[in-house]
């Protein structure tokens, strides 16, 4: 069973550019959530995708967008990058909607370290 | 808004002793709580959870205690081992939420 993988491992962009981060969910999982973890902070929920539809969004501006594909892999796109977007971006997958006592545990990938200069 | 708080950024304990990590929350709608463990260059891994209808859940060396009236939970690790050295995150789900809230984490160092 393959775990959650993310690519690239790290990348450097300049302010104003656009970036696409990728996530392959664990085998059998149809739900993907994205989190932003700034230095010294805990992960912050960006949004969740369930069966290719966005199912919930955190307090992030519209320039953060996502996609989920039929094979349940996912992309996180960030437009007009700002210096504060520098962070570790984590993807987590689950078999079904993850939430509360649903029992659908989230499995996290290793993250993509984004640096915006 | 910091709805889940871990006020101790770091904790150091001796191997074999008890590690106690604390977490406070402000949102009374949270009804499910989790602890995650994170090693460098890896994603967080699930450790243990507790529903708000319980006040204690135990799994081997790990026990989570929940005090709803105080909006406080703690993770006890007994006995602590050097391999437990990692960053521990407290997280919470609200009913009908798909938005898991994390604390800032506590770095635990277990010294041999």
mmCIF file of C-alpha atoms in Angstrom:
data_model
loop_
_atom_site.group_PDB
_atom_site.id
_atom_site.type_symbol
_atom_site.label_atom_id
_atom_site.label_comp_id
_atom_site.label_asym_id
_atom_site.label_seq_id
_atom_site.Cartn_x
_atom_site.Cartn_y
_atom_site.Cartn_z
ATOM 1 C CA UNK A 1 0.000 0.000 0.000
ATOM 2 C CA UNK A 2 1.484 3.327 -1.102
ATOM 3 C CA UNK A 3 1.219 6.202 1.339
ATOM 4 C CA UNK A 4 0.517 9.848 0.570
ATOM 5 C CA UNK A 5 3.144 11.392 -1.662
ATOM 6 C CA UNK A 6 3.726 15.024 -2.502
ATOM 7 C CA UNK A 7 5.779 16.785 -5.148
ATOM 8 C CA UNK A 8 7.969 18.665 -5.334
ATOM 9 C CA UNK A 9 9.744 18.275 -2.007
ATOM 10 C CA UNK A 10 10.711 21.902 -1.990
ATOM 11 C CA UNK A 11 10.751 24.848 -4.345
ATOM 12 C CA UNK A 12 11.613 28.516 -4.466
ATOM 13 C CA UNK A 13 9.458 31.121 -6.170
ATOM 14 C CA UNK A 14 9.436 34.885 -6.340
ATOM 15 C CA UNK A 15 6.657 37.200 -5.252
ATOM 16 C CA UNK A 16 3.852 37.465 -7.818
ATOM 17 C CA UNK A 17 4.517 34.087 -9.405
ATOM 18 C CA UNK A 18 2.145 31.141 -9.475
ATOM 19 C CA UNK A 19 2.810 27.667 -8.091
ATOM 20 C CA UNK A 20 1.217 24.235 -8.370
ATOM 21 C CA UNK A 21 1.759 21.593 -5.713
ATOM 22 C CA UNK A 22 0.764 17.976 -6.226
ATOM 23 C CA UNK A 23 -0.483 15.215 -3.970
ATOM 24 C CA UNK A 24 -1.137 11.541 -4.600
ATOM 25 C CA UNK A 25 -3.541 10.124 -2.074
ATOM 26 C CA UNK A 26 -3.136 6.793 -0.374
ATOM 27 C CA UNK A 27 -4.587 3.851 -2.272
ATOM 28 C CA UNK A 28 -8.346 3.572 -1.707
ATOM 29 C CA UNK A 29 -8.718 7.116 -0.396
ATOM 30 C CA UNK A 30 -11.178 9.507 -2.083
ATOM 31 C CA UNK A 31 -10.762 12.570 0.113
ATOM 32 C CA UNK A 32 -7.856 14.996 0.163
ATOM 33 C CA UNK A 33 -7.281 17.948 2.479
ATOM 34 C CA UNK A 34 -4.609 20.615 2.156
ATOM 35 C CA UNK A 35 -2.954 22.429 5.036
ATOM 36 C CA UNK A 36 -0.468 25.285 5.327
ATOM 37 C CA UNK A 37 2.066 25.092 8.138
ATOM 38 C CA UNK A 38 3.989 28.305 8.724
ATOM 39 C CA UNK A 39 7.193 28.197 10.735
ATOM 40 C CA UNK A 40 6.529 27.655 14.424
ATOM 41 C CA UNK A 41 2.802 27.098 13.921
ATOM 42 C CA UNK A 42 0.473 24.175 13.548
ATOM 43 C CA UNK A 43 -1.057 23.210 10.217
ATOM 44 C CA UNK A 44 -3.927 25.432 9.055
ATOM 45 C CA UNK A 45 -6.750 23.964 6.981
ATOM 46 C CA UNK A 46 -6.959 25.336 3.433
ATOM 47 C CA UNK A 47 -9.650 23.143 1.851
ATOM 48 C CA UNK A 48 -10.865 19.595 1.415
ATOM 49 C CA UNK A 49 -11.824 17.740 -1.762
ATOM 50 C CA UNK A 50 -14.212 14.794 -1.763
ATOM 51 C CA UNK A 51 -14.886 12.913 -4.964
ATOM 52 C CA UNK A 52 -13.546 15.789 -7.091
ATOM 53 C CA UNK A 53 -15.666 18.490 -5.404
ATOM 54 C CA UNK A 54 -14.515 21.082 -2.888
ATOM 55 C CA UNK A 55 -16.086 20.215 0.447
ATOM 56 C CA UNK A 56 -15.157 22.944 2.869
ATOM 57 C CA UNK A 57 -12.637 25.747 2.906
ATOM 58 C CA UNK A 58 -10.628 27.469 5.595
ATOM 59 C CA UNK A 59 -9.832 31.162 5.893
ATOM 60 C CA UNK A 60 -7.706 31.465 2.759
ATOM 61 C CA UNK A 61 -8.186 33.920 -0.131
ATOM 62 C CA UNK A 62 -9.439 32.823 -3.574
ATOM 63 C CA UNK A 63 -5.917 32.879 -5.006
ATOM 64 C CA UNK A 64 -5.583 29.508 -3.231
ATOM 65 C CA UNK A 65 -7.412 27.024 -5.426
ATOM 66 C CA UNK A 66 -7.431 23.307 -5.886
ATOM 67 C CA UNK A 67 -8.418 20.391 -8.030
ATOM 68 C CA UNK A 68 -9.056 16.731 -7.459
ATOM 69 C CA UNK A 69 -8.759 14.301 -10.325
ATOM 70 C CA UNK A 70 -10.736 11.097 -11.067
ATOM 71 C CA UNK A 71 -7.888 9.041 -9.561
ATOM 72 C CA UNK A 72 -8.303 11.215 -6.409
ATOM 73 C CA UNK A 73 -4.899 12.849 -6.715
ATOM 74 C CA UNK A 74 -4.992 16.558 -6.095
ATOM 75 C CA UNK A 75 -3.349 19.874 -6.898
ATOM 76 C CA UNK A 76 -3.033 23.037 -4.874
ATOM 77 C CA UNK A 77 -2.571 26.187 -6.921
ATOM 78 C CA UNK A 78 -1.496 29.503 -5.478
ATOM 79 C CA UNK A 79 -1.566 32.625 -7.638
ATOM 80 C CA UNK A 80 0.118 35.963 -7.062
ATOM 81 C CA UNK A 81 2.480 34.566 -4.457
ATOM 82 C CA UNK A 82 3.208 36.673 -1.400
ATOM 83 C CA UNK A 83 6.128 36.452 0.998
ATOM 84 C CA UNK A 84 3.785 35.154 3.740
ATOM 85 C CA UNK A 85 2.911 32.164 1.555
ATOM 86 C CA UNK A 86 6.304 30.715 2.482
ATOM 87 C CA UNK A 87 5.409 27.586 4.439
ATOM 88 C CA UNK A 88 5.236 23.809 4.474
ATOM 89 C CA UNK A 89 2.179 22.646 2.531
ATOM 90 C CA UNK A 90 0.751 19.358 3.736
ATOM 91 C CA UNK A 91 -1.676 17.103 1.982
ATOM 92 C CA UNK A 92 -3.723 14.519 3.858
ATOM 93 C CA UNK A 93 -5.936 11.796 2.458
ATOM 94 C CA UNK A 94 -8.709 9.719 3.966
ATOM 95 C CA UNK A 95 -11.217 7.098 2.854
ATOM 96 C CA UNK A 96 -14.312 9.240 3.040
ATOM 97 C CA UNK A 97 -14.933 12.596 4.566
ATOM 98 C CA UNK A 98 -12.656 13.157 7.493
ATOM 99 C CA UNK A 99 -14.249 14.870 10.383
ATOM 100 C CA UNK A 100 -15.207 14.462 13.979
ATOM 101 C CA UNK A 101 -15.766 10.908 15.073
ATOM 102 C CA UNK A 102 -16.280 9.691 11.496
ATOM 103 C CA UNK A 103 -13.450 7.301 12.073
ATOM 104 C CA UNK A 104 -11.953 8.331 8.758
ATOM 105 C CA UNK A 105 -8.414 8.956 9.811
ATOM 106 C CA UNK A 106 -6.296 11.355 7.797
ATOM 107 C CA UNK A 107 -2.891 10.247 6.566
ATOM 108 C CA UNK A 108 -0.432 13.038 5.867
ATOM 109 C CA UNK A 109 2.214 13.320 3.210
ATOM 110 C CA UNK A 110 5.708 14.665 3.964
ATOM 111 C CA UNK A 111 4.832 18.113 2.635
ATOM 112 C CA UNK A 112 6.211 20.574 0.104
ATOM 113 C CA UNK A 113 8.409 23.356 1.465
ATOM 114 C CA UNK A 114 7.633 26.551 -0.480
ATOM 115 C CA UNK A 115 9.897 29.578 -0.163
ATOM 116 C CA UNK A 116 8.758 32.874 -1.684
ATOM 117 C CA UNK A 117 11.485 35.478 -2.195
ATOM 118 C CA UNK B 1 -7.847 32.759 15.645
ATOM 119 C CA UNK B 2 -6.111 30.365 17.963
ATOM 120 C CA UNK B 3 -8.887 27.997 18.979
ATOM 121 C CA UNK B 4 -6.432 25.290 19.950
ATOM 122 C CA UNK B 5 -3.451 26.282 22.050
ATOM 123 C CA UNK B 6 -0.338 24.454 23.128
ATOM 124 C CA UNK B 7 1.380 26.884 25.444
ATOM 125 C CA UNK B 8 4.601 24.945 25.921
ATOM 126 C CA UNK B 9 6.768 25.101 22.805
ATOM 127 C CA UNK B 10 9.142 22.517 24.212
ATOM 128 C CA UNK B 11 9.456 19.837 26.887
ATOM 129 C CA UNK B 12 12.460 17.802 27.960
ATOM 130 C CA UNK B 13 12.194 14.636 30.056
ATOM 131 C CA UNK B 14 14.452 11.784 31.089
ATOM 132 C CA UNK B 15 14.046 8.370 29.516
ATOM 133 C CA UNK B 16 11.700 6.214 31.575
ATOM 134 C CA UNK B 17 9.875 9.147 33.160
ATOM 135 C CA UNK B 18 6.435 10.473 32.296
ATOM 136 C CA UNK B 19 5.926 13.082 29.576
ATOM 137 C CA UNK B 20 2.843 15.276 29.922
ATOM 138 C CA UNK B 21 1.860 17.457 26.986
ATOM 139 C CA UNK B 22 -0.944 19.931 27.443
ATOM 140 C CA UNK B 23 -3.507 21.485 25.137
ATOM 141 C CA UNK B 24 -6.280 24.018 25.698
ATOM 142 C CA UNK B 25 -9.151 24.916 23.420
ATOM 143 C CA UNK B 26 -11.693 27.698 23.323
ATOM 144 C CA UNK B 27 -14.445 26.421 21.036
ATOM 145 C CA UNK B 28 -17.059 24.430 22.940
ATOM 146 C CA UNK B 29 -18.308 22.995 19.631
ATOM 147 C CA UNK B 30 -15.209 20.828 19.337
ATOM 148 C CA UNK B 31 -16.244 17.256 20.013
ATOM 149 C CA UNK B 32 -13.326 15.142 18.859
ATOM 150 C CA UNK B 33 -9.695 15.576 19.725
ATOM 151 C CA UNK B 34 -6.534 14.049 18.318
ATOM 152 C CA UNK B 35 -2.818 13.993 18.957
ATOM 153 C CA UNK B 36 -0.366 13.810 16.096
ATOM 154 C CA UNK B 37 3.346 13.192 16.212
ATOM 155 C CA UNK B 38 5.715 14.706 13.659
ATOM 156 C CA UNK B 39 9.304 13.815 12.896
ATOM 157 C CA UNK B 40 11.466 16.139 10.756
ATOM 158 C CA UNK B 41 10.888 15.783 6.994
ATOM 159 C CA UNK B 42 7.773 13.672 7.589
ATOM 160 C CA UNK B 43 4.088 14.496 7.744
ATOM 161 C CA UNK B 44 2.198 14.302 11.043
ATOM 162 C CA UNK B 45 1.150 10.785 12.013
ATOM 163 C CA UNK B 46 -1.922 10.020 14.063
ATOM 164 C CA UNK B 47 -1.203 8.927 17.607
ATOM 165 C CA UNK B 48 -4.379 8.788 19.666
ATOM 166 C CA UNK B 49 -7.806 10.406 19.804
ATOM 167 C CA UNK B 50 -10.668 10.986 22.191
ATOM 168 C CA UNK B 51 -14.322 11.786 21.758
ATOM 169 C CA UNK B 52 -15.924 14.459 23.913
ATOM 170 C CA UNK B 53 -18.183 11.829 25.469
ATOM 171 C CA UNK B 54 -15.156 10.287 27.158
ATOM 172 C CA UNK B 55 -12.628 11.635 29.603
ATOM 173 C CA UNK B 56 -9.843 9.144 29.037
ATOM 174 C CA UNK B 57 -8.494 6.979 26.234
ATOM 175 C CA UNK B 58 -5.497 4.720 26.562
ATOM 176 C CA UNK B 59 -3.349 3.005 23.939
ATOM 177 C CA UNK B 60 -0.245 1.304 25.235
ATOM 178 C CA UNK B 61 2.144 3.889 26.645
ATOM 179 C CA UNK B 62 -0.092 6.745 25.494
ATOM 180 C CA UNK B 63 -3.090 8.095 27.397
ATOM 181 C CA UNK B 64 -5.155 11.139 26.547
ATOM 182 C CA UNK B 65 -7.235 12.863 29.211
ATOM 183 C CA UNK B 66 -10.037 15.281 28.428
ATOM 184 C CA UNK B 67 -11.476 17.817 30.877
ATOM 185 C CA UNK B 68 -14.429 19.357 29.055
ATOM 186 C CA UNK B 69 -15.338 21.827 31.762
ATOM 187 C CA UNK B 70 -11.807 23.239 31.673
ATOM 188 C CA UNK B 71 -11.527 22.840 27.885
ATOM 189 C CA UNK B 72 -8.250 21.083 28.439
ATOM 190 C CA UNK B 73 -6.669 17.887 27.262
ATOM 191 C CA UNK B 74 -3.372 16.269 27.960
ATOM 192 C CA UNK B 75 -1.266 13.479 26.514
ATOM 193 C CA UNK B 76 0.667 11.270 28.910
ATOM 194 C CA UNK B 77 3.511 9.098 27.690
ATOM 195 C CA UNK B 78 4.728 6.503 30.181
ATOM 196 C CA UNK B 79 7.481 5.450 30.121
ATOM 197 C CA UNK B 80 9.065 7.967 27.766
ATOM 198 C CA UNK B 81 11.579 6.634 25.259
ATOM 199 C CA UNK B 82 14.189 8.480 23.154
ATOM 200 C CA UNK B 83 12.249 7.486 20.021
ATOM 201 C CA UNK B 84 9.343 9.575 21.325
ATOM 202 C CA UNK B 85 11.372 12.719 20.648
ATOM 203 C CA UNK B 86 9.295 14.627 18.077
ATOM 204 C CA UNK B 87 6.874 17.537 17.743
ATOM 205 C CA UNK B 88 3.426 16.717 19.112
ATOM 206 C CA UNK B 89 0.346 18.495 17.775
ATOM 207 C CA UNK B 90 -3.010 18.646 19.454
ATOM 208 C CA UNK B 91 -5.945 18.911 17.011
ATOM 209 C CA UNK B 92 -9.707 19.227 17.252
ATOM 210 C CA UNK B 93 -12.743 18.640 15.054
ATOM 211 C CA UNK B 94 -16.063 20.351 15.503
ATOM 212 C CA UNK B 95 -19.345 18.596 14.818
ATOM 213 C CA UNK B 96 -20.281 19.101 11.162
ATOM 214 C CA UNK B 97 -16.865 20.584 10.533
ATOM 215 C CA UNK B 98 -14.402 19.379 7.988
ATOM 216 C CA UNK B 99 -11.864 21.838 9.313
ATOM 217 C CA UNK B 100 -9.409 20.309 11.748
ATOM 218 C CA UNK B 101 -7.806 22.908 14.019
ATOM 219 C CA UNK B 102 -4.254 22.341 15.196
ATOM 220 C CA UNK B 103 -2.236 23.746 18.044
ATOM 221 C CA UNK B 104 1.227 25.142 17.393
ATOM 222 C CA UNK B 105 2.924 22.002 18.638
ATOM 223 C CA UNK B 106 5.218 21.014 21.509
ATOM 224 C CA UNK B 107 8.701 19.696 20.820
ATOM 225 C CA UNK B 108 9.378 16.761 23.141
ATOM 226 C CA UNK B 109 12.950 15.683 23.784
ATOM 227 C CA UNK B 110 13.503 12.464 25.693
ATOM 228 C CA UNK B 111 17.061 12.218 26.989
ATOM 229 C CA UNK B 112 18.709 8.802 27.409
#
